[in-house]
XYZ file of C-alpha atoms in Angstrom:
500
model
C 0.000 0.000 0.000
C 1.353 3.403 -0.949
C 0.907 6.079 1.675
C 0.714 9.805 1.190
C 3.514 11.634 2.937
C 2.620 13.610 6.056
C 4.678 16.528 4.851
C 3.136 19.974 5.032
C 1.454 21.132 1.813
C 4.064 22.387 -0.594
C 3.492 25.803 -2.068
C 4.467 26.977 -5.517
C 6.745 29.976 -5.289
C 8.651 32.354 -7.491
C 11.278 34.986 -6.890
C 9.991 38.526 -7.326
C 11.594 41.928 -6.811
C 10.719 43.555 -3.480
C 9.034 46.445 -5.267
C 6.430 44.120 -6.727
C 5.428 42.612 -3.404
C 3.157 45.478 -2.507
C 1.049 44.843 -5.580
C 0.989 41.083 -5.306
C -2.529 39.808 -4.744
C -3.610 37.175 -2.254
C -2.812 33.608 -3.175
C -5.630 31.118 -3.714
C -5.445 28.181 -1.334
C -5.028 24.610 -2.415
C -8.054 22.535 -1.597
C -5.971 19.841 0.075
C -4.284 22.286 2.483
C -5.788 21.346 5.874
C -4.156 24.251 7.644
C -5.514 27.002 5.419
C -8.432 27.837 7.674
C -6.531 27.491 10.918
C -5.160 30.830 12.108
C -2.501 29.022 14.120
C -0.964 27.854 10.862
C -0.952 31.200 9.126
C 2.399 32.764 8.409
C 2.072 36.554 8.288
C 4.495 38.733 6.377
C 7.749 39.515 8.103
C 9.774 42.326 6.711
C 12.916 41.434 8.624
C 13.310 38.043 7.033
C 14.059 39.057 3.506
C 14.959 35.956 1.664
C 16.911 34.446 4.524
C 14.812 31.772 6.218
C 12.323 29.096 5.294
C 9.638 31.424 6.577
C 9.227 32.897 3.135
C 8.066 29.549 1.835
C 4.793 30.085 3.596
C 3.831 32.926 1.358
C 3.716 35.535 4.057
C 5.096 38.137 1.696
C 8.574 38.502 3.138
C 10.727 40.801 1.083
C 12.323 38.985 -1.791
C 10.026 35.941 -1.881
C 6.354 35.320 -2.392
C 4.423 32.090 -2.373
C 1.874 31.256 -5.049
C -0.751 28.608 -4.351
C -2.726 27.241 -7.203
C -5.309 24.519 -7.766
C -4.529 24.384 -11.465
C -1.952 21.971 -12.898
C 1.513 23.459 -13.382
C 1.975 25.359 -16.603
C 4.964 24.843 -18.832
C 7.598 27.446 -18.157
C 10.065 28.511 -20.803
C 13.588 29.814 -20.370
C 12.353 33.358 -19.791
C 9.547 32.448 -17.416
C 6.892 32.710 -20.138
C 4.087 30.271 -19.312
C 3.338 29.840 -22.996
C 6.880 28.815 -23.841
C 7.944 25.199 -24.207
C 11.061 23.494 -22.953
C 13.614 21.938 -25.236
C 13.075 18.408 -23.912
C 9.881 17.532 -25.759
C 6.589 16.963 -23.986
C 7.895 16.909 -20.420
C 7.180 20.252 -18.782
C 9.135 21.520 -15.809
C 8.955 24.500 -13.508
C 12.191 26.268 -12.703
C 13.421 29.682 -11.680
C 12.892 32.230 -14.408
C 15.987 34.006 -15.694
C 14.193 37.320 -15.415
C 13.365 36.889 -11.762
C 16.838 35.604 -10.960
C 18.403 38.602 -12.656
C 16.385 41.299 -10.913
C 16.189 39.780 -7.443
C 18.840 40.571 -4.846
C 19.155 38.361 -1.798
C 20.662 39.291 1.521
C 22.741 36.117 1.427
C 24.241 34.810 -1.790
C 23.153 31.489 -3.253
C 25.983 28.995 -3.203
C 25.037 25.656 -4.685
C 28.091 23.398 -4.637
C 26.432 20.362 -6.209
C 23.220 19.145 -7.815
C 22.442 15.470 -8.236
C 19.911 12.810 -9.214
C 19.671 9.574 -7.226
C 17.753 6.547 -8.477
C 16.808 3.127 -7.183
C 18.052 0.358 -9.421
C 16.467 -3.059 -8.904
C 19.866 -4.739 -9.310
C 22.278 -2.210 -7.779
C 20.064 -0.493 -5.212
C 20.430 3.243 -4.485
C 22.891 4.951 -6.804
C 23.877 8.439 -7.959
C 22.630 8.574 -11.519
C 23.922 12.037 -12.450
C 25.602 15.000 -10.784
C 27.370 18.305 -11.323
C 30.201 18.878 -10.922
C 31.057 15.434 -12.185
C 33.995 14.917 -9.816
C 32.248 15.978 -6.596
C 32.412 13.496 -3.730
C 28.844 12.361 -3.074
C 29.618 9.139 -1.238
C 26.643 8.267 0.958
C 24.302 10.832 -0.558
C 22.447 8.059 -2.377
C 21.288 6.773 1.017
C 20.735 10.168 2.663
C 18.443 11.361 -0.119
C 16.407 8.138 0.030
C 15.734 7.492 3.707
C 15.017 3.964 4.949
C 11.379 3.030 4.295
C 11.029 5.569 1.478
C 9.498 3.104 -0.980
C 6.011 3.334 0.595
C 5.726 7.113 0.144
C 4.741 9.133 -2.884
C 6.834 12.230 -2.219
C 8.824 13.747 0.632
C 11.737 16.056 1.397
C 14.795 15.283 3.465
C 17.518 17.547 4.874
C 20.944 16.099 5.555
C 24.584 16.921 5.992
C 27.493 15.995 3.755
C 30.842 16.968 5.225
C 30.611 20.668 6.040
C 27.758 21.230 3.608
C 24.013 20.818 3.908
C 21.722 19.072 1.479
C 18.069 19.089 0.530
C 16.576 16.353 -1.617
C 13.084 15.654 -2.897
C 12.127 12.002 -3.336
C 9.235 10.838 -5.498
C 7.776 7.437 -6.296
C 5.789 6.841 -9.506
C 4.025 3.608 -10.549
C 5.176 2.339 -13.961
C 4.160 -0.563 -16.160
C 7.606 -2.119 -16.216
C 8.729 -5.528 -15.016
C 12.349 -4.336 -15.057
C 11.518 -1.596 -12.537
C 9.175 -3.886 -10.588
C 6.214 -1.590 -11.102
C 7.696 1.522 -9.480
C 10.205 4.186 -10.479
C 11.905 5.971 -7.582
C 14.182 8.980 -7.848
C 15.470 11.816 -5.729
C 16.773 15.195 -6.911
C 18.876 17.214 -4.507
C 21.385 20.002 -3.952
C 24.260 20.812 -1.592
C 24.911 24.266 -0.154
C 27.071 25.837 2.569
C 23.952 27.115 4.360
C 20.815 25.180 5.257
C 18.890 28.431 5.727
C 18.777 28.962 1.961
C 17.677 25.534 0.854
C 13.955 26.188 1.327
C 13.995 28.407 -1.766
C 14.386 25.402 -4.023
C 11.726 23.083 -2.607
C 9.319 23.786 -5.421
C 12.052 23.571 -8.037
C 13.274 20.216 -6.706
C 9.748 18.802 -6.548
C 9.121 19.678 -10.164
C 12.507 18.391 -11.222
C 12.047 14.998 -9.563
C 8.674 14.651 -11.291
C 10.393 15.634 -14.520
C 13.018 12.931 -13.985
C 10.343 10.313 -13.307
C 8.478 11.181 -16.474
C 11.515 11.835 -18.682
C 14.517 9.948 -17.291
C 17.921 11.180 -18.370
C 16.919 14.707 -19.379
C 19.134 16.911 -17.242
C 19.272 20.240 -19.100
C 17.102 22.108 -16.533
C 19.396 20.929 -13.738
C 22.478 21.833 -15.763
C 21.140 25.351 -16.313
C 20.261 25.664 -12.629
C 23.746 24.645 -11.532
C 25.448 26.999 -13.972
C 23.379 29.849 -12.595
C 23.776 29.052 -8.885
C 27.111 27.264 -8.597
C 29.706 28.274 -6.036
C 33.462 27.954 -6.198
C 34.568 24.802 -4.421
C 37.462 25.121 -1.976
C 40.885 23.987 -3.174
C 41.901 20.467 -2.291
C 41.532 18.455 -5.461
C 38.923 15.965 -6.646
C 36.129 18.437 -5.891
C 35.841 17.071 -2.376
C 33.160 18.659 -0.221
C 35.359 19.093 2.820
C 35.338 22.665 4.032
C 32.731 25.360 4.364
C 33.577 28.936 3.286
C 33.956 30.941 6.473
C 32.472 33.992 4.800
C 29.180 32.126 4.465
C 28.835 30.296 7.763
C 31.235 31.667 10.316
C 29.263 32.623 13.389
C 25.935 32.263 11.588
C 25.232 28.611 12.259
C 24.193 27.911 15.830
C 26.770 30.129 17.493
C 24.401 33.056 17.692
C 21.388 32.532 15.475
C 19.587 35.839 15.253
C 15.904 36.099 14.237
C 16.784 36.677 10.609
C 18.264 33.168 10.556
C 14.860 31.644 11.102
C 13.537 28.657 9.200
C 9.871 27.778 9.007
C 8.044 24.571 8.203
C 5.452 25.375 5.511
C 2.659 24.777 8.057
C 4.511 26.324 10.991
C 7.243 24.070 12.346
C 7.526 25.941 15.643
C 3.817 25.553 16.355
C 3.974 21.836 15.572
C 7.095 21.448 17.696
C 5.463 23.085 20.732
C 2.259 21.069 20.441
C 4.139 17.817 19.880
C 6.468 18.000 22.885
C 4.458 20.224 25.234
C 6.239 20.882 28.541
C 9.051 18.547 27.514
C 10.367 21.404 25.390
C 11.943 22.665 28.610
C 13.786 19.366 29.015
C 15.075 19.603 25.446
C 16.035 23.220 26.087
C 18.331 22.225 28.945
C 20.008 19.479 26.946
C 20.491 21.865 24.017
C 21.995 24.570 26.223
C 24.373 21.969 27.696
C 25.432 21.059 24.140
C 24.484 17.412 24.478
C 24.319 14.968 21.568
C 20.630 14.629 20.735
C 19.277 11.962 18.387
C 15.640 11.907 17.266
C 14.176 8.653 15.955
C 11.084 8.579 13.789
C 9.666 6.248 11.162
C 9.501 7.738 7.662
C 8.758 10.178 6.231
C 11.622 12.044 7.824
C 10.915 15.542 6.451
C 8.891 16.793 9.414
C 11.480 15.402 11.833
C 14.204 17.413 10.067
C 12.316 20.533 11.131
C 12.380 19.309 14.739
C 16.156 19.201 14.452
C 16.117 22.871 13.511
C 13.710 23.733 16.333
C 16.026 22.046 18.833
C 18.895 24.174 17.556
C 16.835 27.309 18.139
C 16.537 26.443 21.831
C 20.231 27.150 22.407
C 20.515 30.583 20.792
C 22.482 33.203 22.733
C 23.072 36.730 21.453
C 25.495 37.955 24.134
C 28.794 38.727 22.350
C 31.565 36.308 23.227
C 29.352 33.942 25.177
C 29.817 30.265 24.331
C 32.921 30.656 22.192
C 34.742 27.988 24.183
C 31.914 25.419 24.013
C 31.284 22.994 21.145
C 28.971 24.151 18.388
C 25.472 22.697 18.570
C 25.679 21.240 15.080
C 22.571 20.218 13.095
C 23.127 17.008 11.159
C 19.484 16.612 10.127
C 18.913 13.111 8.662
C 21.587 10.499 9.389
C 21.990 6.778 8.653
C 24.498 4.046 9.412
C 26.961 5.616 6.968
C 27.317 8.534 9.422
C 28.411 6.435 12.395
C 32.113 7.148 11.887
C 31.507 10.901 11.641
C 29.321 10.928 14.765
C 31.986 9.160 16.815
C 34.055 12.361 16.892
C 31.212 14.831 17.413
C 31.031 16.505 20.832
C 27.660 18.153 20.281
C 24.954 17.726 17.655
C 21.261 17.182 17.000
C 20.112 14.780 14.290
C 17.249 12.537 13.242
C 17.106 9.026 11.816
C 14.686 6.376 10.640
C 17.028 3.534 11.574
C 16.213 1.890 14.895
C 19.673 0.372 15.174
C 20.985 3.715 16.429
C 19.203 3.208 19.739
C 21.696 0.439 20.514
C 24.678 2.691 19.678
C 24.605 4.492 23.018
C 28.173 5.710 22.677
C 27.005 7.971 19.824
C 24.415 10.016 21.729
C 23.528 11.462 25.134
C 19.795 11.957 24.595
C 17.494 9.714 22.550
C 14.018 10.833 21.482
C 11.539 8.235 20.239
C 8.285 9.921 19.290
C 7.532 11.998 22.429
C 9.638 9.863 24.741
C 12.779 11.752 25.755
C 15.329 9.554 27.529
C 19.020 9.331 28.390
C 21.201 6.412 29.366
C 23.585 8.691 31.260
C 22.875 8.594 34.966
C 24.174 12.131 35.528
C 21.558 13.484 33.106
C 18.585 11.542 34.498
C 17.490 14.345 36.891
C 17.151 16.736 33.937
C 14.292 14.635 32.582
C 12.071 15.731 35.471
C 9.947 18.805 34.828
C 9.949 21.217 37.783
C 7.808 24.188 38.752
C 10.066 26.703 36.978
C 9.817 24.667 33.767
C 6.026 24.680 33.961
C 6.034 28.417 34.565
C 8.214 29.061 31.514
C 6.001 26.842 29.387
C 2.905 28.656 30.679
C 4.406 32.008 29.676
C 5.324 30.669 26.238
C 1.791 29.349 25.742
C 0.260 32.653 26.839
C 2.449 34.602 24.423
C 1.467 32.239 21.607
C -2.240 32.684 22.342
C -1.900 36.467 22.449
C -0.042 36.417 19.149
C -2.635 34.201 17.469
C -5.421 36.419 18.803
C -3.768 39.578 17.479
C -3.250 37.946 14.102
C -6.855 36.773 13.886
C -8.730 39.688 15.432
C -6.438 42.669 14.946
C -4.974 41.358 11.687
C -1.516 42.036 13.083
C 0.990 40.971 10.445
C 4.089 42.451 12.078
C 4.852 39.431 14.265
C 4.848 35.693 13.762
C 5.025 32.562 15.861
C 8.478 31.646 14.674
C 9.963 34.939 15.865
C 8.144 34.543 19.166
C 9.597 31.068 19.721
C 13.170 32.045 18.852
C 13.113 35.275 20.839
C 11.495 33.627 23.875
C 14.325 31.146 24.329
C 17.034 33.580 23.297
C 15.887 36.045 25.960
C 15.720 33.243 28.528
C 19.273 32.176 27.672
C 20.539 35.755 27.650
C 19.032 36.347 31.087
C 20.832 33.319 32.503
C 24.227 34.130 31.042
C 23.954 37.836 31.785
C 23.261 37.071 35.445
C 26.070 34.524 35.638
C 28.474 36.933 33.986
C 27.609 39.714 36.404
C 27.951 37.453 39.451
C 31.255 36.000 38.241
C 32.649 39.505 37.717
C 31.500 40.889 41.043
C 33.518 41.208 44.258
C 31.426 38.434 45.770
C 30.910 35.777 43.073
C 28.271 33.918 45.054
C 25.182 32.572 43.314
C 22.123 32.377 45.546
C 18.590 31.044 45.315
C 17.412 34.570 44.488
C 19.757 34.660 41.533
C 18.348 31.358 40.281
C 14.784 32.597 40.563
C 15.758 35.764 38.691
C 17.126 33.543 35.909
C 13.834 31.648 35.754
C 15.300 28.515 37.357
C 14.150 26.356 40.232
C 16.674 26.687 43.121
C 16.309 23.002 43.976
C 15.120 21.283 40.780
C 17.604 23.089 38.512
C 20.650 22.862 40.772
C 22.210 19.976 38.832
C 21.461 21.712 35.523
C 23.149 24.894 36.701
C 26.207 23.044 37.990
C 26.607 21.386 34.573
C 26.039 24.704 32.815
C 28.777 26.428 34.827
C 31.179 23.617 34.021
C 30.402 23.504 30.290
C 30.739 27.270 29.825
C 33.684 27.695 32.183
C 32.023 30.197 34.520
C 33.598 30.485 37.995
C 31.074 31.271 40.721
C 30.219 30.033 44.224
C 26.861 28.245 44.286
C 25.081 28.587 47.640
C 21.590 27.132 47.778
C 21.047 24.121 50.044
C 23.073 25.249 53.042
C 24.867 28.608 53.271
C 27.361 27.037 55.683
C 28.331 24.370 53.179
C 28.591 26.152 49.848
C 29.365 24.332 46.641
C 32.230 25.767 44.675
C 31.735 25.598 40.926
C 35.084 25.983 39.275
C 35.628 26.976 35.695
C 37.677 29.324 33.640
C 37.150 32.898 34.644
C 35.146 34.729 32.008
């Protein structure tokens, strides 16, 4: 039985100049979009996210991107974006990025596509890279990352993954065919690699149309060739086109070190909203593990696309915008989808968050600190067990987050407030919480009496008793030297670390 993916409805989109956004009309809603009438799933325009995050994929009208929903079948798009034009490949139509729109649109962050590829399932050889550009790029393992385990029962889904220091997005599609050689089904995946995962959302629609094009017209790669020529980046030196290093001018401090609101990424139906509803109060448990830079692995059966967004949401929990804070701690690195081919790479990682469809990882306890199976958050490390318990301060923080969400949704629905969105609220809420903690710790550590009391903990939004172990670990990880006095003032606990 073939199942329909549980991915959020995918929206057609096109690049348009910012000046044209003001005149762009409302987009008709696809009939199959279950979230269209739910105000909690609406993504209002956000002027501060111009072409930077996935948020634009929702069609909120962010500067530089607009979403177009349509119930009509896709029209054939020619090389200049003319709907009446035909492609050079015969009867197989494809939707791409028009040259006109590409030429007149300026993005805040440059597109840097380092590779484009097509993966196919061969009944004799299994998953294999069928075609790629550049031809000598190292794509070892990508054939399994772009076709997650269990993919064969789904019609279409997206998957995010990591290859070396680059990030990938692939769209998989499965089409029934009357062919004994292909055993009744043709399966392909079309994907790209880029230095930044925050830009990949722009090409969701393009990749979906290209994988359908490959299913219908195998071996016709001219649209992908044109796309790569237009978007390609210069690979770092090192020979053989190996994807080994990420240009520092592109990532640098952007990824996870201090992810500001403009770095936001949004699931087409509101990944933050789904994340909050899915985990509930346990978000506060995940928040602590993220802030402590633990290795977090999320298991889920396919499709894996929605779970990739949970990886991103977990990363957002650890954002800190205080200059210089956290420089000495490991980066909280998003790996997105992983499989057994990533075991060697994970063995050397000090901190990461990833997702997988392969249950065997649960047995590889040396590879992770925290394991999440559906809504069950667990750890095999005895020292981390107390952090699984939700305390009164956690419930209070979750209550405040829920109240802010409800107020935002009310203002969007009743007051038609389009200046704020749920994604910004989520990111800012945890960033402010983290900033408050580190600002307080920094001030106490730099004072004449570096003693941390129960009052300090309450001011940071922590439970003096329930969060004691968490705070001790936090001071050790970030190298903050203060005296912790909570249980008994006569028997203080000294928390040593490098002086800030």
